[in-house]
Backbone as a printed PyTorch tensor [residue, N CA C, xyz], in Angstrom:
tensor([[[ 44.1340, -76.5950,  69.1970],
         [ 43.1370, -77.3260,  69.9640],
         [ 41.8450, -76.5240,  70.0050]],

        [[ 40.7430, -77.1930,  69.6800],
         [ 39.5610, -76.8800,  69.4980],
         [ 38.5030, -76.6590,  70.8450]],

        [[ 38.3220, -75.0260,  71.5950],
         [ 37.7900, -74.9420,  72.6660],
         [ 36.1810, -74.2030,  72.6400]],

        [[ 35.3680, -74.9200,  73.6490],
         [ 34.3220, -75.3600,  73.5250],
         [ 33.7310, -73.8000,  74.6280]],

        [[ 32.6800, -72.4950,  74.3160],
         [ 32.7760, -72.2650,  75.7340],
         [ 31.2070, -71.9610,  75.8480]],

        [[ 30.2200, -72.8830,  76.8560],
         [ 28.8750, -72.3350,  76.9360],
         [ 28.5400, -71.3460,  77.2240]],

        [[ 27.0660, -70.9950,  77.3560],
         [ 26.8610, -69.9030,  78.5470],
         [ 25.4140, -69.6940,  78.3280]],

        [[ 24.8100, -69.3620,  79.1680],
         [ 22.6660, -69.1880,  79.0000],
         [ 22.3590, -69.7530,  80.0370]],

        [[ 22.7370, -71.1030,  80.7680],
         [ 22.1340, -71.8680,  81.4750],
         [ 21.5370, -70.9630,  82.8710]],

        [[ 20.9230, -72.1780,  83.4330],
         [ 20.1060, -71.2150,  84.3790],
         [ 18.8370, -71.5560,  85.2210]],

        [[ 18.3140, -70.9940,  85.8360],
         [ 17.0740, -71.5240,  86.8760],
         [ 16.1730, -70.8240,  86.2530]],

        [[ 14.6770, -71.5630,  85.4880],
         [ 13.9740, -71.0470,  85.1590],
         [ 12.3350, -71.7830,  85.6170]],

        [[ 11.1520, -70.9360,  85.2310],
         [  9.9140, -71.7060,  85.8040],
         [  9.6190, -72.9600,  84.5600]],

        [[  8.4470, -73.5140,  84.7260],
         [  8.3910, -74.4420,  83.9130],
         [  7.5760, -73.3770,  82.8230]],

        [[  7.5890, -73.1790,  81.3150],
         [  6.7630, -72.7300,  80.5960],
         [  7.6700, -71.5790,  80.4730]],

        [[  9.0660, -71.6240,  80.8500],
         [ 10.0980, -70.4890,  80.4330],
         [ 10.8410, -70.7290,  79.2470]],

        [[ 11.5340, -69.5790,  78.9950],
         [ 12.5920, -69.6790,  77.8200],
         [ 14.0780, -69.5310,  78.4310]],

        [[ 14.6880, -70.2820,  77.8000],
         [ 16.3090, -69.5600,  77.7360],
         [ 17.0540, -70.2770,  76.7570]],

        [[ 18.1930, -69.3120,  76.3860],
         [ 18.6630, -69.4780,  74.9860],
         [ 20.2930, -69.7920,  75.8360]],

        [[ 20.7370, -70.7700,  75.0470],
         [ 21.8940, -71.2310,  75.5700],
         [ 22.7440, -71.3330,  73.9150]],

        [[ 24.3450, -70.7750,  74.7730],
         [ 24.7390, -69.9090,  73.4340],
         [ 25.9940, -70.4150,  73.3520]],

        [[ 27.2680, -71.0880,  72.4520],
         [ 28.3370, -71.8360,  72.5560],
         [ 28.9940, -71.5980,  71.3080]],

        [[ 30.4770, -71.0000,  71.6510],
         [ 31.3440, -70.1440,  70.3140],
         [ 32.6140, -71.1110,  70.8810]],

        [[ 33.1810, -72.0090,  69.7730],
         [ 34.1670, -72.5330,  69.7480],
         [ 34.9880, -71.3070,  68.4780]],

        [[ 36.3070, -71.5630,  69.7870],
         [ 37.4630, -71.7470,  68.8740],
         [ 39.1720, -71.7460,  69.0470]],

        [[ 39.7770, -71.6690,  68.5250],
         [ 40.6170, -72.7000,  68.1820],
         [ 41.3010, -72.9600,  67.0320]],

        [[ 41.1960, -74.3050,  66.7050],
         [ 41.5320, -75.0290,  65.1790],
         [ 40.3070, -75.2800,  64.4630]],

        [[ 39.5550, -74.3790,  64.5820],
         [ 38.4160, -74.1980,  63.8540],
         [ 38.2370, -74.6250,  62.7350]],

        [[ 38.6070, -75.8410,  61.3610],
         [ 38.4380, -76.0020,  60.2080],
         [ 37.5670, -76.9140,  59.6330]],

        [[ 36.6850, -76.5290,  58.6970],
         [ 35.4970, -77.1730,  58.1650],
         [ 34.9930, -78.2930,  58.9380]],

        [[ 33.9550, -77.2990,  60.0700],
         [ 33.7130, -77.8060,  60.9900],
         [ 32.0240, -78.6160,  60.5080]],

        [[ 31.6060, -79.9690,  60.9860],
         [ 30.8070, -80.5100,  59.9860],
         [ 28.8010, -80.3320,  60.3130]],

        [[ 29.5840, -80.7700,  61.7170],
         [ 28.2430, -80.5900,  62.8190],
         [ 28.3610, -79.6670,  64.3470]],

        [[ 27.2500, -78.8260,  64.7190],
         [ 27.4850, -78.3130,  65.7270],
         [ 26.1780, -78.6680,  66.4020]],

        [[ 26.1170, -79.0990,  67.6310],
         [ 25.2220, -79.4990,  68.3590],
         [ 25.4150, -79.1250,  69.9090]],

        [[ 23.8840, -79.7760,  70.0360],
         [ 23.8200, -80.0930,  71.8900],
         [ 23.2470, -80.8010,  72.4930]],

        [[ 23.7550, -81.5240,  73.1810],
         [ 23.5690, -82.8350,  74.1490],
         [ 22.9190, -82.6480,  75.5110]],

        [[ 22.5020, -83.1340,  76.4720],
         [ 22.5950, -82.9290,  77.9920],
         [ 22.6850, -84.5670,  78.3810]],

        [[ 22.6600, -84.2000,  79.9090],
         [ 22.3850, -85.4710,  80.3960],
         [ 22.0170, -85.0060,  82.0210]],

        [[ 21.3250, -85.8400,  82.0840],
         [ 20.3920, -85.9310,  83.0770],
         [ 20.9780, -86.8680,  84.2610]],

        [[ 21.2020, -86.3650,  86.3150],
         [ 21.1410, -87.0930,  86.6790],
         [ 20.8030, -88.3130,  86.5750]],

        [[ 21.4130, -89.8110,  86.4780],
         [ 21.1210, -91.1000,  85.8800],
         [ 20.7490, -91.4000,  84.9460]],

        [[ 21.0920, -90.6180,  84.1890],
         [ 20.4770, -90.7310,  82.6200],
         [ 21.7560, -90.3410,  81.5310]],

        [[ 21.5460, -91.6170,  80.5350],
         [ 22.8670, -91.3680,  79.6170],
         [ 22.8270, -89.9820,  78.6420]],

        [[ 23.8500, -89.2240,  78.4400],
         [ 23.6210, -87.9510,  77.8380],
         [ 22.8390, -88.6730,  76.1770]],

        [[ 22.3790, -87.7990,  75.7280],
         [ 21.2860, -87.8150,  74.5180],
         [ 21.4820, -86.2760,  74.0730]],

        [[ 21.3020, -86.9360,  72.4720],
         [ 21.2110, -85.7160,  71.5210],
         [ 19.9080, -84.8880,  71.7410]],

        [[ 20.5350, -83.4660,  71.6310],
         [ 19.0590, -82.7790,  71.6820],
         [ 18.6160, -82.1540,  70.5880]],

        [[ 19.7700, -81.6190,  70.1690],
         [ 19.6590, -80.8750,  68.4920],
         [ 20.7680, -80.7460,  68.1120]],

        [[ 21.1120, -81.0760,  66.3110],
         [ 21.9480, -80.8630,  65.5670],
         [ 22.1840, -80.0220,  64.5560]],

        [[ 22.4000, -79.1530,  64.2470],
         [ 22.6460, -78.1260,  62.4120],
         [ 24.0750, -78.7570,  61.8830]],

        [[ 24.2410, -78.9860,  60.4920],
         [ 25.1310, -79.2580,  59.9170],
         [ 25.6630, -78.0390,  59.1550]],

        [[ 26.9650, -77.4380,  58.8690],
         [ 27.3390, -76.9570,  58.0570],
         [ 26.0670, -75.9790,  56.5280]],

        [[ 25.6990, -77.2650,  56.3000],
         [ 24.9200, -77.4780,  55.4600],
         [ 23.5820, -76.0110,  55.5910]],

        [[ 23.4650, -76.7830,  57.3520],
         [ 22.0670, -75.9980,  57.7600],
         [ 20.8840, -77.0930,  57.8500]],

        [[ 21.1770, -78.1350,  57.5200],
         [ 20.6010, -79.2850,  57.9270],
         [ 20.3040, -79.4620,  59.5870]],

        [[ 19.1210, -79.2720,  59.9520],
         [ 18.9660, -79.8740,  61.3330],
         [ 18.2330, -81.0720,  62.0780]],

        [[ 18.5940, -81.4430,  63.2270],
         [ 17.7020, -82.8110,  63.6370],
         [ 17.5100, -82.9160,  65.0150]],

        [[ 16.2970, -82.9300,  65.7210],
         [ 16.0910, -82.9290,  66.8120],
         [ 15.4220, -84.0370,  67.2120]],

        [[ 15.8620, -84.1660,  68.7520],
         [ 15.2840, -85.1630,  69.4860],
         [ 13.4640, -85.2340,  69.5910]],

        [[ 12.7030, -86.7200,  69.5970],
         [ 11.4090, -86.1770,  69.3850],
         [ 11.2030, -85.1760,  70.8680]],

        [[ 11.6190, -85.5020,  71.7940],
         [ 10.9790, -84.9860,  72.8990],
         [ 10.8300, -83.4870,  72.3640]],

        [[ 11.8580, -82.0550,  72.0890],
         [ 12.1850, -80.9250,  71.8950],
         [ 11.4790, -80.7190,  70.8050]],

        [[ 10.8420, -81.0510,  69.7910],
         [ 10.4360, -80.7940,  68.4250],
         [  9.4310, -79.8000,  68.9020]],

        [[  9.6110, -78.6370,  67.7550],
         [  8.4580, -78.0130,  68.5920],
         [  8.4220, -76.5590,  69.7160]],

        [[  9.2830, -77.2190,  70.3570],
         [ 10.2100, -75.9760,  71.2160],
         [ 11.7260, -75.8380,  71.6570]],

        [[ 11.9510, -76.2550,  71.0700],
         [ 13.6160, -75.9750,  71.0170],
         [ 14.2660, -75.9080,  69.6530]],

        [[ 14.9480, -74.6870,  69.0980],
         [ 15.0760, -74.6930,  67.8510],
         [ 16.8080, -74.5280,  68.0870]],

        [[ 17.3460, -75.0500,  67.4090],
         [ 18.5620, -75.0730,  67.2040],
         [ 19.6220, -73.9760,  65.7080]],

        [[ 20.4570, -72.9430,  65.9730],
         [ 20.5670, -72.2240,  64.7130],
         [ 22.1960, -71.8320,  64.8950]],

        [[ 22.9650, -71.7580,  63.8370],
         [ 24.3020, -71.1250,  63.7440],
         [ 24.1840, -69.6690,  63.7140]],

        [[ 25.5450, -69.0430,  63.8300],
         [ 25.4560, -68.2110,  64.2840],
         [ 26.2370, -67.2740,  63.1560]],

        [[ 26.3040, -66.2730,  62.7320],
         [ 26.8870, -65.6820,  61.5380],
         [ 28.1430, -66.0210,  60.9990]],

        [[ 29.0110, -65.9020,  62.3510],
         [ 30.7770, -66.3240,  62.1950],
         [ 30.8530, -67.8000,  62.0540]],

        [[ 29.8020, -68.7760,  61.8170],
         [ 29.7190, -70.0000,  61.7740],
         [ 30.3700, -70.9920,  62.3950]],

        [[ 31.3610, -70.2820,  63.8760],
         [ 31.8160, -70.8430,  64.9080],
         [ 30.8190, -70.8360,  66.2560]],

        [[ 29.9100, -70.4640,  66.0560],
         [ 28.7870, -70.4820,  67.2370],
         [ 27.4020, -70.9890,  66.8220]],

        [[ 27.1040, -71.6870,  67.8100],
         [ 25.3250, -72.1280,  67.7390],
         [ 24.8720, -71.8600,  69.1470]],

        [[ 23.6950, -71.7500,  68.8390],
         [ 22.4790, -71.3360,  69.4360],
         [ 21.4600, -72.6060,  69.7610]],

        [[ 20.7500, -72.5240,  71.2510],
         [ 19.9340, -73.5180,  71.1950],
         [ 18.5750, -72.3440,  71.7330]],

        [[ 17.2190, -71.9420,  71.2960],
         [ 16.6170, -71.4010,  71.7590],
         [ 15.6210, -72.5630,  72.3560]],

        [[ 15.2050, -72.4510,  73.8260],
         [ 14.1850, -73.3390,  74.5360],
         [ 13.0470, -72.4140,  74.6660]],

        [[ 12.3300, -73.0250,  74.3070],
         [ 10.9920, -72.4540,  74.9280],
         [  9.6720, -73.5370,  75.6810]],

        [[  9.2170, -73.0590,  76.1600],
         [  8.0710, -74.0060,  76.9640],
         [  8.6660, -74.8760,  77.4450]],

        [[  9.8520, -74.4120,  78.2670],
         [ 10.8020, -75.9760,  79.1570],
         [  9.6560, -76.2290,  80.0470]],

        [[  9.9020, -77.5080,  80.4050],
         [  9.4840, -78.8610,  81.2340],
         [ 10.4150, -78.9640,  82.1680]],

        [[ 10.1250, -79.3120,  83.6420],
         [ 11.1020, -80.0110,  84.6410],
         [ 11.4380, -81.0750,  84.2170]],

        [[ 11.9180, -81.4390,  83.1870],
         [ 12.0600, -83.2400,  82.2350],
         [ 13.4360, -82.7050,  81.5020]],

        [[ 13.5560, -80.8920,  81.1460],
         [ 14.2200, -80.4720,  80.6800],
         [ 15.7920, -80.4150,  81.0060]],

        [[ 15.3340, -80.7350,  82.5430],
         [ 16.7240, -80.5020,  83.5490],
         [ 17.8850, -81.4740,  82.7210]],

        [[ 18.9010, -80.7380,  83.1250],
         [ 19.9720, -81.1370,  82.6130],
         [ 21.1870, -80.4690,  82.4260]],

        [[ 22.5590, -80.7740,  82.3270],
         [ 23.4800, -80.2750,  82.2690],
         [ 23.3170, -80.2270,  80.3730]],

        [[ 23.8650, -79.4630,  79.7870],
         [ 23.5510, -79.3300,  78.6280],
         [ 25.2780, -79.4250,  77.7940]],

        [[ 25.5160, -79.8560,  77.1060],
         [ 26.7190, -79.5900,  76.2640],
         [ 27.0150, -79.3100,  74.8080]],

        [[ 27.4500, -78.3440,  74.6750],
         [ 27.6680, -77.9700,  73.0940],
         [ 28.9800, -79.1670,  72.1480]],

        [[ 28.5070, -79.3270,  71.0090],
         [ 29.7390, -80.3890,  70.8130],
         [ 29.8880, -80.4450,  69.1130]],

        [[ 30.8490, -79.8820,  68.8560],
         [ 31.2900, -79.6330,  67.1350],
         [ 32.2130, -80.9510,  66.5610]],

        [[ 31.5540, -81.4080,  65.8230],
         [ 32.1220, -82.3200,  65.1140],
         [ 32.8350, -82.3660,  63.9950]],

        [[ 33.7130, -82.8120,  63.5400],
         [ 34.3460, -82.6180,  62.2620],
         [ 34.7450, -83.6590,  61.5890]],

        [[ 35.1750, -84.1440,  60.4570],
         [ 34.8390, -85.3760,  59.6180],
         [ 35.4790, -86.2880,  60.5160]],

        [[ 36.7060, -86.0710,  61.3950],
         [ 36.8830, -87.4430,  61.9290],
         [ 37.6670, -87.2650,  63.5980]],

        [[ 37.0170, -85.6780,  63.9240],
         [ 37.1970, -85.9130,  65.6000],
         [ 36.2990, -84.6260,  65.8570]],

        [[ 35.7240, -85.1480,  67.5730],
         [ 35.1970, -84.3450,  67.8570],
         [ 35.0670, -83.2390,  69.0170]],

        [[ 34.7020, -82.3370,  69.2990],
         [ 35.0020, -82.0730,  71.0820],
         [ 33.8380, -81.3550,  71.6880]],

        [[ 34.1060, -81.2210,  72.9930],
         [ 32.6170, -81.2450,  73.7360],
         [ 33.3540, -79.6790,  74.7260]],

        [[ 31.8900, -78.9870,  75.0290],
         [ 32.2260, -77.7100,  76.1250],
         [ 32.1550, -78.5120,  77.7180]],

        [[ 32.3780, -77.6650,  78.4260],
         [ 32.2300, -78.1720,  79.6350],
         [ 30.9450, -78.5440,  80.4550]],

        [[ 29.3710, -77.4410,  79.5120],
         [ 28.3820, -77.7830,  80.0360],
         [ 28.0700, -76.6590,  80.5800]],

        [[ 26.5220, -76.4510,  80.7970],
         [ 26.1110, -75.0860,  81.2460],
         [ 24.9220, -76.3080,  81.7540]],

        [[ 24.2060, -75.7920,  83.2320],
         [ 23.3380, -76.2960,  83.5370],
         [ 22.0680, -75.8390,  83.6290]],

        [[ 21.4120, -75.9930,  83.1020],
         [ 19.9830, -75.9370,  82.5620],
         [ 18.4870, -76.8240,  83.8090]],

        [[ 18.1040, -75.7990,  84.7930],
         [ 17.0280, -76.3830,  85.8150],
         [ 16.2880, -75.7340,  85.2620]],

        [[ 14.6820, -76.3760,  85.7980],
         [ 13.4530, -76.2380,  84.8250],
         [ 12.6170, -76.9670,  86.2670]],

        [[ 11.8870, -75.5610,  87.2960],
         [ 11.4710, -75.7170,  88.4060],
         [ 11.0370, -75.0450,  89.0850]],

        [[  9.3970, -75.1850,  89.8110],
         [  8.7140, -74.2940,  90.6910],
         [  9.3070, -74.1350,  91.7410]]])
């Protein structure tokens, strides 16, 4: 079974950084996509950034720009670096690795963005 574990989240000002950091493992095998999601009080969770295997990445328009998304050497971990967060940023955040035909999600690290 494939386990998910965050960690970075945090209380920061608006125009801060923090790097939120997520190492699955497990049944780790040719894993396809590694990403991260949040979701927002009343708001349906949304993609924020994706890297594929590949190294292929895709971000939400909002983040373009300042949030870069990157794997991590052992190619069981990704990285989300934020920079210039927004109070818009808030959100519970989730890491989530996909594989050709199932997928699984961390528990979430929460991510505030506030004077």
């Amino acid at each position: 079974q494939v386990q998910l574990v965050e960690s970075g989240g945090g209380l920061v000002q608006p125009g801060g950084s923090l790097r939120l950091s997520c190492a699955a493992s497990g049944s780790i095998f040719r894993i396809n996509v590694m990403g991260w999601y949040r979701q927002a009080p009343g708001k349906q969770r949304e993609l924020v950034a994706a890297v594929t295997s590949g190294g292929i990445t895709n971000y939400a328009e909002s983040v373009k720009g300042r949030f870069t998304i990157s794997r991590g050497n052992a190619k069981n971990t990704v990285y989300l670096q934020m920079n210039s967060l927004k109070p818009e940023d808030t959100a519970v955040y989730y890491c989530n690795v996909a594989f050709v035909s199932s997928n699984y999600w961390g528990q979430g690290t929460q991510v505030t963005v506030s004077s």
